[in-house]
Amino acid sequence: MWKQKVGTSVGNMYPIPTPKVVKICATIGFEAVSPEWKTDIDFNAIAMAAKEIGITLQAVHAPYSKPADIWNEDDEKSAAVVNEYIACFEDCNKYEIPVAVIHPWAGLEPEPMPTDKGFENFDKVVEVASKYGVQVAFENTERQEVFLSALMERYKNNNTVGFCWDRGHELCYNKDADVLGTYGNRLIMTHINDNLGISDFDGTVSSKNDLHLLPFDGISDWDEQIKRLKNARPQEILNLEISRRSKPNRHENDAYTPLTMEQYFTECYKRACRLAAKYSK
Amino acid sequence: MWKQKVSASIANSYPISTPELIKRMKEIGFEAVAPEWNNREGFSKIMEAVNDCKIEVCSVHAPFTAGPSLMWSNDKETVDNAKKTMLEFLEDCARFEIPVAVVHSWEQKDNSMPTEEGFAPYDEIVDFATKNGVGIAFENLERPEIYLKALLDRYKNNELVGFCWDSGHEMCFTPEQDLLAQFGDRLMMTHISDNLGVSSFDGTIKGTDDLHLLPGDGIADWDDQIRRLKAAKHQDVLNLEIARNPHKTRLENFWHSKISMEEYYTRVYICACKLAAKYIK
C-alpha cells in the first residue's frame, strides 16, 4: 500500500498448496508474506513462489509445536528443538529471510521456571542465527512475564535479538498487559490479529481464546493499538497473523472458512490497509 | 431518515430491473435515488417507477457514452456525437424536472490541458441546462486541479453549475488534494464511497483502486469526512455511490454480489444512516 507495506503470515493447512496462496497474496496486493517453517514441508517451493511473484519474505515462523522442550533438562528433547531451529535458520540464510519468529514458551502451568539448560540452548540458537544473518524475534506467548522477559533481558545488548508483538496473545494470554510498551523499542516483527479477550468471567487464561480473528472482528480498539504501535520502533511492514478456522467448539472464525482463498486474503488485505492507513498518518 | 435525507446511486446492470430496484429502495427507507441515464426508453421506465413509488431523484448521472474524453476530443465528429447524447440526456432531465445532472470532469492520467475550443461543447450543454433549470454538477476524477477547476472557474457565476464530490475518487486518484476545501462552497451532489486508497507502494495511481466500497469497509476516517462535509455547502440529501462488482481483477467487493439486492441496499442504507446521523449532529 502507498506509504506503508502490509504483509500476512501464511500457514500450511490450506485447501490449496501454500505456494499458490503466496501468489494469491501477491496478486491481491500484499507486499510481504511470512510463512511457517517446518521440517516436513517443501519450503523451497514456498520460497520460490515468493521469488517468482516478487513478494518479500519478511520472516519465517520457526516450528512451535513443542517450544517448551528447549528448557527441558532432557538433552534429547531440547536438542530436537534446537536442531529444528538451526535447520530453519539455514533456510532463512539460503532464501535471505531476515527474521525468524520463535515462541519462548508454551503452556499455562505456573511451573517450571527458566532453566540454565534452556538459556544455554538459546545461547546456541541465537549464536547460530547471528552466524546465518538472521534476527531472532521472540514472540509474546503464555507466561511472557517469565520467559519472554528472561530472554529479552539476557540478550538485551544483542542486536540480532528482537521482539515480535502478537496483539492477540497480548489480549488473551497476557491479560492485556502492555507488552508492546515494554519491548517496543526492540520490535522487529508484528503478528496483528484480534480476539474477544478472556472469555471466562473469572479470568482463566486459555488457548481457546486465541482466535486470530481479523482486526475489527474482535474487541481490540485499533485506534489505540495503532497509537501504541507508533510509539514503538517503526515497522516497514505491518504483518497480520490470522486464522481461517475456529478453535475447537468455537465458531468465531466460521465466516472465514467458506470463503475462497482469494476472498479470504482479500478481506485480510482490506483490514491490513485500514490499519496501515492509520499507522502512516 | 429523520432530519436528513439519504440516497444511493443506482446503475442499470443488476439481477433485477432498475425500476424494480427503485421500489425496493423506497421500501428500505431511502428518500431519494440517483440513477444513471443510458437511453430515453430506459430512463422513462425508471421515472415511471420513481413516480409510482413517490421517491425523489436527487440527481441523474450523465451517460458514460458522452464522457469527458469524448467531449474534449480533438475529433469534431466524436465531440458532436457526445454532445448530441449529452443534450438528449439533458432534455430528459428537463422533462422530468431532475434538479442535478452529474457530469464527469476528466478521466485520464495524461498531460493534456483544456482548450478554448474544447470548452465549446460544454458551453452549449451548460447553456441548455441552465435555460431548462437543470443543475450540472461536475464530478472529480483524475486531474481535478486542471479540468474540474477549469470548468468550475469558467461557470463560476452560474448558480446552476457546481461540484459533485466523489470521496472515493479523491482518496485513490488525488489523495493529496482536499477538493471539498477547494470547491465545497459549490457542492451540489455527493458520491460517497470508500476504498483502500492508493494500492501501489510507489504511489502509482490506478483505476482499479476505485473500489466504491461501503463507508467503513475502506480506509477513510468517516468522522473526519463528515467534518469536512459539514464545512462545505449544506446537502439536503447525502448520496452514496457503491458498486457491487466494479473490477474483475479485485475482490474487495466480493460479498456484495453474494447477497440479495434487498440485503445489499439495506446495508447501503445502514451505512447512509450512520453517516447521516454524524452529519446532523
Coordinates of C-alpha atoms in Angstrom, one line a residue:
Chain A
M1 CA 0.0 0.0 0.0
W2 CA 1.2 3.6 -0.7
K3 CA 3.5 4.7 2.1
Q4 CA 3.1 1.6 4.2
K5 CA 3.8 -2.0 3.3
V6 CA 1.5 -4.8 4.5
G7 CA 2.2 -8.5 4.9
T8 CA 0.4 -11.6 6.1
S9 CA 1.5 -14.7 7.8
V10 CA 0.7 -17.9 5.8
G11 CA 0.4 -21.4 7.2
N12 CA 0.5 -24.8 5.6
M13 CA -3.1 -26.1 6.2
Y14 CA -5.0 -24.5 3.4
P15 CA -7.2 -26.3 0.8
I16 CA -4.6 -25.3 -1.8
P17 CA -0.8 -25.5 -1.6
T18 CA 0.9 -22.7 0.2
P19 CA 3.0 -21.7 -2.9
K20 CA -0.3 -20.9 -4.6
V21 CA -1.5 -19.0 -1.6
V22 CA 1.7 -16.9 -1.6
K23 CA 1.0 -16.0 -5.3
I24 CA -2.6 -15.1 -4.4
C25 CA -1.4 -12.8 -1.6
A26 CA 0.9 -11.0 -4.0
T27 CA -1.8 -10.6 -6.6
I28 CA -4.2 -9.2 -4.1
G29 CA -1.7 -6.5 -3.1
F30 CA 0.3 -7.7 -0.1
E31 CA 3.9 -6.6 -0.2
A32 CA 5.1 -9.4 2.0
V33 CA 4.3 -12.8 3.4
S34 CA 5.7 -14.7 6.4
P35 CA 5.5 -18.4 6.0
E36 CA 5.7 -21.1 8.7
W37 CA 8.8 -23.3 8.6
K38 CA 8.5 -27.0 9.3
T39 CA 10.8 -29.9 8.7
D40 CA 8.2 -31.9 6.8
I41 CA 7.2 -29.3 4.2
D42 CA 8.6 -28.2 0.9
F43 CA 9.9 -24.8 2.0
N44 CA 11.8 -24.4 -1.2
A45 CA 8.5 -24.4 -3.2
I46 CA 7.1 -21.6 -0.9
A47 CA 10.3 -19.5 -1.2
M48 CA 10.5 -20.0 -4.9
A49 CA 6.8 -19.0 -5.3
A50 CA 7.6 -15.8 -3.4
K51 CA 10.6 -15.0 -5.5
E52 CA 8.8 -15.8 -8.8
I53 CA 5.9 -13.5 -8.0
G54 CA 8.1 -10.8 -6.5
I55 CA 6.7 -10.7 -2.9
T56 CA 9.0 -10.1 0.0
L57 CA 9.6 -12.9 2.5
Q58 CA 9.5 -10.8 5.7
A59 CA 10.0 -13.5 8.3
V60 CA 9.5 -17.2 9.0
H61 CA 7.7 -18.7 11.9
A62 CA 10.1 -21.2 13.4
P63 CA 8.4 -24.5 14.5
Y64 CA 6.2 -24.1 17.5
S65 CA 4.7 -27.5 18.3
K66 CA 7.0 -28.0 21.4
P67 CA 8.8 -24.8 22.1
A68 CA 8.9 -25.5 25.9
D69 CA 11.1 -28.5 25.3
I70 CA 14.1 -26.2 24.8
W71 CA 14.0 -25.6 28.5
N72 CA 13.9 -29.3 29.3
E73 CA 16.8 -30.9 31.2
D74 CA 16.4 -33.9 28.9
D75 CA 19.1 -33.3 26.2
E76 CA 17.3 -35.4 23.7
K77 CA 14.2 -33.3 23.9
S78 CA 15.8 -30.0 23.9
A79 CA 18.3 -30.9 21.2
A80 CA 15.4 -31.7 18.9
V81 CA 14.1 -28.2 19.2
V82 CA 17.5 -26.6 18.8
N83 CA 18.2 -28.6 15.7
E84 CA 14.9 -27.7 14.2
Y85 CA 15.7 -24.0 14.8
I86 CA 19.1 -24.4 13.2
A87 CA 17.6 -26.1 10.1
C88 CA 15.2 -23.2 9.9
F89 CA 17.9 -20.7 10.1
E90 CA 19.8 -22.5 7.3
D91 CA 16.8 -21.9 5.0
C92 CA 16.5 -18.3 6.2
N93 CA 20.0 -17.8 5.1
K94 CA 19.5 -19.7 1.8
Y95 CA 16.4 -17.7 0.9
E96 CA 17.6 -14.4 2.5
I97 CA 14.8 -14.2 5.1
P98 CA 15.9 -11.7 7.7
V99 CA 13.8 -12.7 10.7
A100 CA 12.7 -15.9 12.4
V101 CA 10.0 -15.8 15.0
I102 CA 10.4 -18.1 18.0
H103 CA 8.0 -18.9 20.8
P104 CA 9.9 -18.6 24.1
W105 CA 7.4 -20.9 25.9
A106 CA 4.1 -22.7 25.5
G107 CA 1.8 -23.7 28.4
L108 CA -0.2 -22.1 31.1
E109 CA 1.0 -24.0 34.2
P110 CA 2.9 -21.9 36.7
E111 CA 5.9 -24.2 36.6
P112 CA 8.6 -24.6 35.6
M113 CA 10.8 -21.5 35.6
P114 CA 13.6 -20.8 33.1
T115 CA 16.5 -23.3 33.4
D116 CA 20.2 -22.8 32.9
K117 CA 20.0 -25.6 30.3
G118 CA 17.4 -23.6 28.4
F119 CA 19.5 -20.5 28.5
E120 CA 22.4 -22.4 27.1
N121 CA 20.3 -23.8 24.4
F122 CA 19.1 -20.4 23.5
D123 CA 22.6 -19.0 23.5
K124 CA 23.4 -21.6 20.9
V125 CA 20.3 -20.7 18.9
V126 CA 21.0 -17.0 18.9
E127 CA 24.6 -17.5 18.0
V128 CA 23.8 -19.7 15.1
A129 CA 21.1 -17.3 13.9
S130 CA 23.5 -14.5 14.0
K131 CA 26.1 -16.5 12.0
Y132 CA 23.4 -17.0 9.4
G133 CA 22.4 -13.3 9.4
V134 CA 19.0 -14.0 10.9
Q135 CA 17.4 -11.9 13.6
V136 CA 15.5 -13.9 16.2
A137 CA 12.2 -12.3 17.2
F138 CA 10.9 -13.7 20.4
E139 CA 7.1 -13.6 20.5
N140 CA 4.9 -12.9 23.4
T141 CA 3.0 -16.1 24.3
E142 CA 1.9 -17.6 27.6
R143 CA 3.9 -16.6 30.7
Q144 CA 5.6 -13.7 28.8
E145 CA 6.4 -12.1 32.1
V146 CA 8.7 -15.1 32.9
F147 CA 10.1 -16.5 29.7
L148 CA 9.9 -13.6 27.2
S149 CA 11.1 -11.3 29.9
A150 CA 14.1 -13.5 30.7
L151 CA 15.2 -13.9 27.1
M152 CA 14.8 -10.2 26.3
E153 CA 16.9 -9.4 29.4
R154 CA 19.6 -12.0 28.6
Y155 CA 20.0 -10.7 25.1
K156 CA 19.4 -7.0 25.8
N157 CA 22.6 -6.0 24.2
N158 CA 22.4 -8.3 21.3
N159 CA 21.2 -6.6 18.1
T160 CA 20.3 -9.8 16.5
V161 CA 17.5 -10.4 19.0
G162 CA 14.3 -8.6 19.0
F163 CA 10.6 -8.7 19.8
C164 CA 7.6 -10.0 17.8
W165 CA 4.4 -8.4 19.1
D166 CA 1.3 -10.6 18.9
R167 CA -1.6 -8.4 19.8
G168 CA -4.0 -11.3 20.1
H169 CA -1.7 -13.1 22.5
E170 CA -1.3 -9.9 24.5
L171 CA -5.0 -9.7 24.9
C172 CA -5.9 -13.2 25.7
Y173 CA -2.8 -14.7 27.2
N174 CA -1.1 -11.7 28.7
K175 CA -4.3 -10.2 30.2
D176 CA -3.8 -7.1 28.0
A177 CA -0.5 -6.3 29.7
D178 CA 1.4 -3.6 27.9
V179 CA 4.0 -5.9 26.4
L180 CA 4.4 -3.7 23.4
G181 CA 5.2 -0.8 25.7
T182 CA 7.8 -2.9 27.5
Y183 CA 9.7 -4.2 24.4
G184 CA 8.5 -1.9 21.6
N185 CA 11.9 -0.4 21.2
R186 CA 13.1 -3.8 20.0
L187 CA 10.1 -4.5 17.8
I188 CA 11.2 -6.3 14.6
M189 CA 8.0 -8.2 13.7
T190 CA 4.3 -8.0 14.2
H191 CA 1.6 -10.6 14.4
I192 CA -1.5 -8.5 14.3
N193 CA -4.8 -10.1 15.0
D194 CA -7.9 -9.8 17.1
N195 CA -9.9 -11.9 19.6
L196 CA -12.6 -11.5 22.2
G197 CA -10.1 -11.4 25.2
I198 CA -10.6 -13.8 28.0
S199 CA -13.9 -15.5 27.8
D200 CA -14.2 -16.9 31.3
F201 CA -15.7 -14.5 33.8
D202 CA -13.2 -15.5 36.4
G203 CA -10.3 -14.5 34.2
T204 CA -9.0 -18.0 33.5
V205 CA -6.5 -17.8 30.6
S206 CA -7.0 -20.5 28.0
S207 CA -5.7 -21.2 24.5
K208 CA -9.3 -21.5 23.3
N209 CA -9.4 -17.6 23.4
D210 CA -6.5 -17.2 20.9
L211 CA -8.8 -16.8 18.0
H212 CA -6.6 -14.9 15.5
L213 CA -9.6 -13.0 14.1
L214 CA -9.3 -10.3 11.5
P215 CA -8.7 -6.9 13.1
F216 CA -12.0 -5.2 13.8
D217 CA -13.8 -8.6 14.2
G218 CA -12.8 -8.7 17.9
I219 CA -12.6 -6.4 20.8
S220 CA -9.4 -4.5 20.3
D221 CA -9.6 -0.7 19.9
W222 CA -7.5 -0.4 16.7
D223 CA -7.1 3.4 17.0
E224 CA -5.5 2.7 20.4
Q225 CA -3.4 -0.2 19.1
I226 CA -2.0 1.8 16.2
K227 CA -1.2 4.6 18.7
R228 CA 0.8 2.1 20.7
L229 CA 2.5 0.8 17.6
K230 CA 3.5 4.2 16.6
N231 CA 5.2 4.7 19.9
A232 CA 7.3 1.5 19.2
R233 CA 10.1 1.1 16.8
P234 CA 8.9 2.0 13.2
Q235 CA 7.9 -1.0 11.1
E236 CA 8.5 -1.1 7.4
I237 CA 5.9 -3.8 7.1
L238 CA 2.8 -4.3 9.2
N239 CA 2.0 -8.1 9.3
L240 CA -1.2 -9.8 10.1
E241 CA -1.4 -13.3 11.5
I242 CA -5.0 -14.6 11.1
S243 CA -6.6 -18.0 11.3
R244 CA -9.3 -19.2 8.9
R245 CA -10.6 -21.8 11.3
S246 CA -12.3 -21.6 14.6
K247 CA -10.9 -23.1 17.7
P248 CA -12.4 -26.4 18.7
N249 CA -16.0 -26.0 19.8
R250 CA -16.0 -22.3 18.8
H251 CA -17.4 -20.6 15.8
E252 CA -16.0 -17.1 15.7
N253 CA -13.9 -17.7 12.6
D254 CA -16.6 -19.8 10.8
A255 CA -17.5 -16.9 8.5
Y256 CA -14.0 -17.1 7.0
T257 CA -13.9 -20.8 6.2
P258 CA -16.3 -20.9 3.3
L259 CA -14.5 -18.1 1.5
T260 CA -12.2 -18.9 -1.3
M261 CA -8.5 -18.2 -0.5
E262 CA -8.7 -15.2 -2.8
Q263 CA -11.7 -13.8 -0.9
Y264 CA -10.3 -14.6 2.5
F265 CA -6.9 -13.0 1.9
T266 CA -8.6 -10.0 0.2
E267 CA -10.5 -9.4 3.4
C268 CA -7.3 -9.7 5.3
Y269 CA -5.8 -7.2 2.9
K270 CA -8.6 -4.8 3.4
R271 CA -8.1 -4.9 7.2
A272 CA -4.4 -4.6 6.8
C273 CA -4.8 -1.5 4.7
R274 CA -7.2 0.1 7.2
L275 CA -4.6 -0.4 9.9
A276 CA -1.8 0.8 7.6
A277 CA -3.7 4.0 6.8
K278 CA -3.9 4.8 10.4
Y279 CA -0.3 3.9 11.0
S280 CA 1.0 6.0 8.2
K281 CA -0.9 9.2 9.1
Chain B
M1 CA -34.1 9.4 7.9
W2 CA -35.4 11.8 10.4
K3 CA -33.7 15.2 9.8
Q4 CA -31.5 14.1 6.9
K5 CA -32.5 12.5 3.6
V6 CA -30.3 9.7 2.3
S7 CA -30.0 8.4 -1.2
A8 CA -28.0 5.9 -3.2
S9 CA -26.7 5.9 -6.8
I10 CA -28.1 3.1 -8.9
A11 CA -26.9 1.6 -12.2
N12 CA -28.6 -0.5 -14.8
S13 CA -26.8 -3.8 -14.7
Y14 CA -28.4 -5.6 -11.7
P15 CA -30.0 -9.0 -11.5
I16 CA -33.3 -7.2 -11.2
S17 CA -34.6 -4.3 -13.3
T18 CA -33.8 -0.8 -12.2
P19 CA -37.5 0.1 -11.8
E20 CA -37.9 -2.9 -9.5
L21 CA -34.9 -1.9 -7.5
I22 CA -36.2 1.6 -7.1
K23 CA -39.4 0.2 -5.5
R24 CA -37.4 -1.8 -3.1
M25 CA -35.2 1.1 -2.1
K26 CA -38.2 3.1 -1.2
E27 CA -39.4 0.2 1.0
I28 CA -35.9 0.0 2.6
G29 CA -36.2 3.7 3.5
F30 CA -34.2 5.8 1.1
E31 CA -35.7 9.2 0.5
A32 CA -34.0 9.5 -2.9
V33 CA -32.2 7.7 -5.7
A34 CA -29.6 8.8 -8.2
P35 CA -30.0 6.7 -11.3
E36 CA -27.8 6.6 -14.5
W37 CA -29.1 7.7 -17.8
N38 CA -28.4 5.2 -20.6
N39 CA -31.1 6.0 -23.1
R40 CA -34.6 7.6 -23.3
E41 CA -36.6 4.4 -23.2
G42 CA -34.8 3.0 -20.2
F43 CA -34.9 6.3 -18.4
S44 CA -38.7 6.7 -19.0
K45 CA -39.2 3.4 -17.2
I46 CA -37.1 4.5 -14.4
M47 CA -39.0 7.7 -13.9
E48 CA -42.3 5.8 -14.1
A49 CA -41.1 3.7 -11.1
V50 CA -39.9 6.8 -9.4
N51 CA -43.3 8.5 -9.7
D52 CA -45.2 5.3 -8.8
C53 CA -43.4 4.9 -5.5
K54 CA -43.0 8.6 -4.8
I55 CA -39.3 8.6 -4.2
E56 CA -37.2 11.6 -5.1
V57 CA -34.5 11.7 -7.7
C58 CA -31.6 13.9 -6.3
S59 CA -29.5 13.6 -9.5
V60 CA -29.0 11.6 -12.6
H61 CA -25.6 10.5 -13.9
A62 CA -24.8 11.5 -17.4
P63 CA -24.2 8.7 -19.8
F64 CA -20.7 7.3 -20.0
T65 CA -21.0 7.3 -23.8
A66 CA -20.7 11.1 -23.5
G67 CA -17.7 11.0 -21.2
P68 CA -15.1 13.8 -21.0
S69 CA -12.6 12.1 -23.2
L70 CA -15.2 12.3 -25.9
M71 CA -16.5 15.7 -25.1
W72 CA -12.9 17.2 -25.1
S73 CA -11.8 15.2 -28.1
N74 CA -9.9 16.8 -31.0
D75 CA -12.1 15.0 -33.4
K76 CA -15.2 17.0 -34.4
E77 CA -17.4 14.0 -35.2
T78 CA -16.6 12.5 -31.8
V79 CA -17.4 15.7 -30.0
D80 CA -20.6 16.2 -32.0
N81 CA -21.8 12.7 -31.2
A82 CA -21.0 13.0 -27.5
K83 CA -22.7 16.4 -27.3
K84 CA -25.8 15.1 -29.1
T85 CA -26.1 12.3 -26.5
M86 CA -25.5 14.7 -23.7
L87 CA -28.2 17.0 -25.0
E88 CA -30.7 14.1 -25.2
F89 CA -29.8 13.3 -21.6
L90 CA -30.4 16.9 -20.5
E91 CA -33.6 17.1 -22.4
D92 CA -34.8 14.2 -20.3
C93 CA -33.6 15.8 -17.1
A94 CA -35.6 18.9 -18.1
R95 CA -38.7 16.9 -19.0
F96 CA -38.6 15.0 -15.7
E97 CA -37.6 18.0 -13.6
I98 CA -34.3 16.5 -12.4
P99 CA -32.6 19.0 -10.2
V100 CA -29.0 17.9 -10.9
A101 CA -27.1 16.2 -13.7
V102 CA -23.7 14.7 -12.7
V103 CA -21.1 15.1 -15.4
H104 CA -17.5 13.7 -15.2
S105 CA -14.9 16.5 -15.5
W106 CA -11.9 14.4 -16.8
E107 CA -11.0 10.8 -16.6
Q108 CA -7.5 10.2 -17.7
K109 CA -4.0 10.4 -16.4
D110 CA -2.2 12.5 -19.1
N111 CA -0.7 15.9 -19.7
S112 CA -3.4 17.4 -21.8
M113 CA -4.8 20.8 -21.0
P114 CA -8.3 22.3 -21.6
T115 CA -8.5 24.5 -24.7
E116 CA -10.9 27.2 -25.6
E117 CA -12.2 25.1 -28.4
G118 CA -12.6 22.2 -26.0
F119 CA -14.9 24.3 -23.8
A120 CA -17.3 24.9 -26.7
P121 CA -19.5 21.7 -26.2
Y122 CA -19.6 22.4 -22.5
D123 CA -20.7 26.0 -23.1
E124 CA -23.5 24.5 -25.1
I125 CA -24.7 21.9 -22.6
V126 CA -24.4 24.3 -19.7
D127 CA -26.4 26.9 -21.6
F128 CA -29.1 24.4 -22.4
A129 CA -29.2 23.0 -18.8
T130 CA -29.4 26.5 -17.3
K131 CA -32.2 27.6 -19.6
N132 CA -34.1 24.5 -18.6
G133 CA -33.5 24.8 -14.8
V134 CA -31.2 21.7 -14.6
G135 CA -28.1 22.0 -12.4
I136 CA -24.9 20.5 -13.7
A137 CA -22.5 19.1 -11.1
F138 CA -19.0 18.4 -12.4
E139 CA -17.5 15.4 -10.6
N140 CA -13.9 14.9 -9.6
L141 CA -11.9 12.0 -11.1
E142 CA -8.4 12.4 -12.3
R143 CA -6.6 15.8 -12.6
P144 CA -9.3 17.8 -10.9
E145 CA -6.8 20.6 -10.3
I146 CA -6.8 21.1 -14.1
Y147 CA -10.2 20.1 -15.6
L148 CA -12.6 20.3 -12.7
K149 CA -11.1 23.6 -11.7
A150 CA -11.2 24.9 -15.3
L151 CA -14.9 24.0 -15.6
L152 CA -15.9 25.4 -12.3
D153 CA -14.0 28.6 -12.9
R154 CA -15.5 29.1 -16.4
Y155 CA -19.0 28.9 -15.0
K156 CA -18.3 30.4 -11.6
N157 CA -21.1 32.9 -11.9
N158 CA -23.7 30.3 -12.8
E159 CA -25.5 29.1 -9.7
L160 CA -26.7 26.1 -11.6
V161 CA -23.2 24.8 -12.1
G162 CA -21.5 23.2 -9.2
F163 CA -19.5 20.3 -7.8
C164 CA -20.1 16.6 -7.2
W165 CA -17.8 15.4 -4.6
D166 CA -16.7 11.7 -5.0
S167 CA -15.0 10.8 -1.8
G168 CA -13.6 7.6 -3.3
H169 CA -12.1 9.3 -6.3
E170 CA -10.5 11.8 -4.1
M171 CA -8.9 9.1 -2.0
C172 CA -7.5 6.9 -4.7
F173 CA -6.9 9.4 -7.6
T174 CA -5.9 12.6 -5.8
P175 CA -5.1 11.6 -2.2
E176 CA -3.1 14.8 -1.5
Q177 CA -5.8 17.2 -2.6
D178 CA -8.6 18.5 -0.4
L179 CA -11.3 19.0 -3.0
L180 CA -14.0 19.8 -0.5
A181 CA -12.0 22.6 0.9
Q182 CA -11.4 23.9 -2.7
F183 CA -14.9 23.5 -4.1
G184 CA -17.2 22.7 -1.2
D185 CA -18.9 26.1 -1.4
R186 CA -20.3 24.9 -4.7
L187 CA -21.2 21.4 -3.6
M188 CA -24.4 20.2 -5.3
M189 CA -24.1 16.4 -5.0
T190 CA -22.2 13.7 -3.2
H191 CA -20.9 10.3 -4.4
I192 CA -19.9 8.9 -1.1
S193 CA -17.9 5.6 -1.0
D194 CA -14.8 4.1 0.5
N195 CA -11.7 2.3 -0.8
L196 CA -8.2 1.3 0.2
G197 CA -6.5 4.4 -1.1
V198 CA -3.6 4.1 -3.5
S199 CA -2.5 0.4 -3.5
S200 CA 0.9 0.8 -5.0
F201 CA 3.7 1.4 -2.5
D202 CA 5.3 3.7 -5.1
G203 CA 2.2 5.8 -5.3
T204 CA 1.2 4.8 -8.8
I205 CA -2.5 5.8 -9.4
K206 CA -4.6 3.0 -10.8
G207 CA -8.2 2.9 -11.9
T208 CA -8.7 -0.4 -10.2
D209 CA -8.2 1.3 -6.8
D210 CA -11.6 3.0 -7.3
L211 CA -13.4 0.3 -5.3
H212 CA -16.7 2.0 -4.3
L213 CA -16.8 0.1 -1.0
L214 CA -19.3 0.8 1.7
P215 CA -18.2 3.5 4.0
G216 CA -16.4 1.8 6.8
D217 CA -15.0 -1.1 4.7
G218 CA -12.1 1.0 3.5
I219 CA -9.5 3.3 5.0
A220 CA -11.4 6.6 5.2
D221 CA -11.9 8.2 8.6
W222 CA -15.6 8.9 8.4
D223 CA -15.6 11.2 11.4
D224 CA -13.2 13.4 9.5
Q225 CA -15.0 13.1 6.2
I226 CA -18.2 14.2 7.8
R227 CA -16.4 17.1 9.5
R228 CA -15.2 18.2 6.0
L229 CA -18.7 17.8 4.5
K230 CA -20.2 19.9 7.3
A231 CA -17.8 22.7 6.4
A232 CA -19.0 22.6 2.8
K233 CA -22.3 23.8 1.4
H234 CA -25.2 22.1 3.2
Q235 CA -26.7 19.0 1.5
D236 CA -30.4 18.2 1.7
V237 CA -29.6 14.7 0.6
L238 CA -26.5 12.6 1.3
N239 CA -25.9 10.2 -1.6
L240 CA -23.8 7.0 -1.5
E241 CA -22.3 5.6 -4.7
I242 CA -21.4 2.0 -4.0
A243 CA -20.5 -0.7 -6.6
R244 CA -21.3 -4.4 -6.4
N245 CA -18.5 -5.6 -8.6
P246 CA -16.5 -2.7 -10.1
H247 CA -13.3 -4.5 -11.2
K248 CA -12.9 -8.1 -12.3
T249 CA -9.3 -8.2 -11.0
R250 CA -10.2 -7.1 -7.5
L251 CA -12.2 -8.9 -4.9
E252 CA -12.7 -6.4 -2.1
N253 CA -16.4 -6.1 -3.0
F254 CA -16.9 -9.9 -3.3
W255 CA -19.6 -10.2 -0.7
H256 CA -21.7 -7.5 -2.3
S257 CA -22.7 -10.0 -5.1
K258 CA -23.3 -12.8 -2.7
I259 CA -26.4 -11.3 -1.1
S260 CA -29.8 -10.3 -2.5
M261 CA -30.3 -6.8 -3.8
E262 CA -32.6 -6.1 -0.8
E263 CA -29.9 -7.1 1.7
Y264 CA -27.3 -5.3 -0.3
Y265 CA -29.1 -2.0 -0.4
T266 CA -30.2 -2.4 3.1
R267 CA -26.6 -2.5 4.1
V268 CA -26.0 0.6 1.9
Y269 CA -28.9 2.2 3.8
I270 CA -27.5 1.4 7.2
C271 CA -24.2 3.0 6.2
A272 CA -26.0 6.0 4.8
C273 CA -27.9 6.4 8.1
K274 CA -24.8 6.2 10.1
L275 CA -23.2 8.9 8.1
A276 CA -26.4 11.0 8.2
A277 CA -26.5 10.7 12.0
K278 CA -23.0 12.1 12.2
Y279 CA -23.8 14.8 9.6
I280 CA -26.8 16.2 11.5
K281 CA -25.2 16.4 14.9

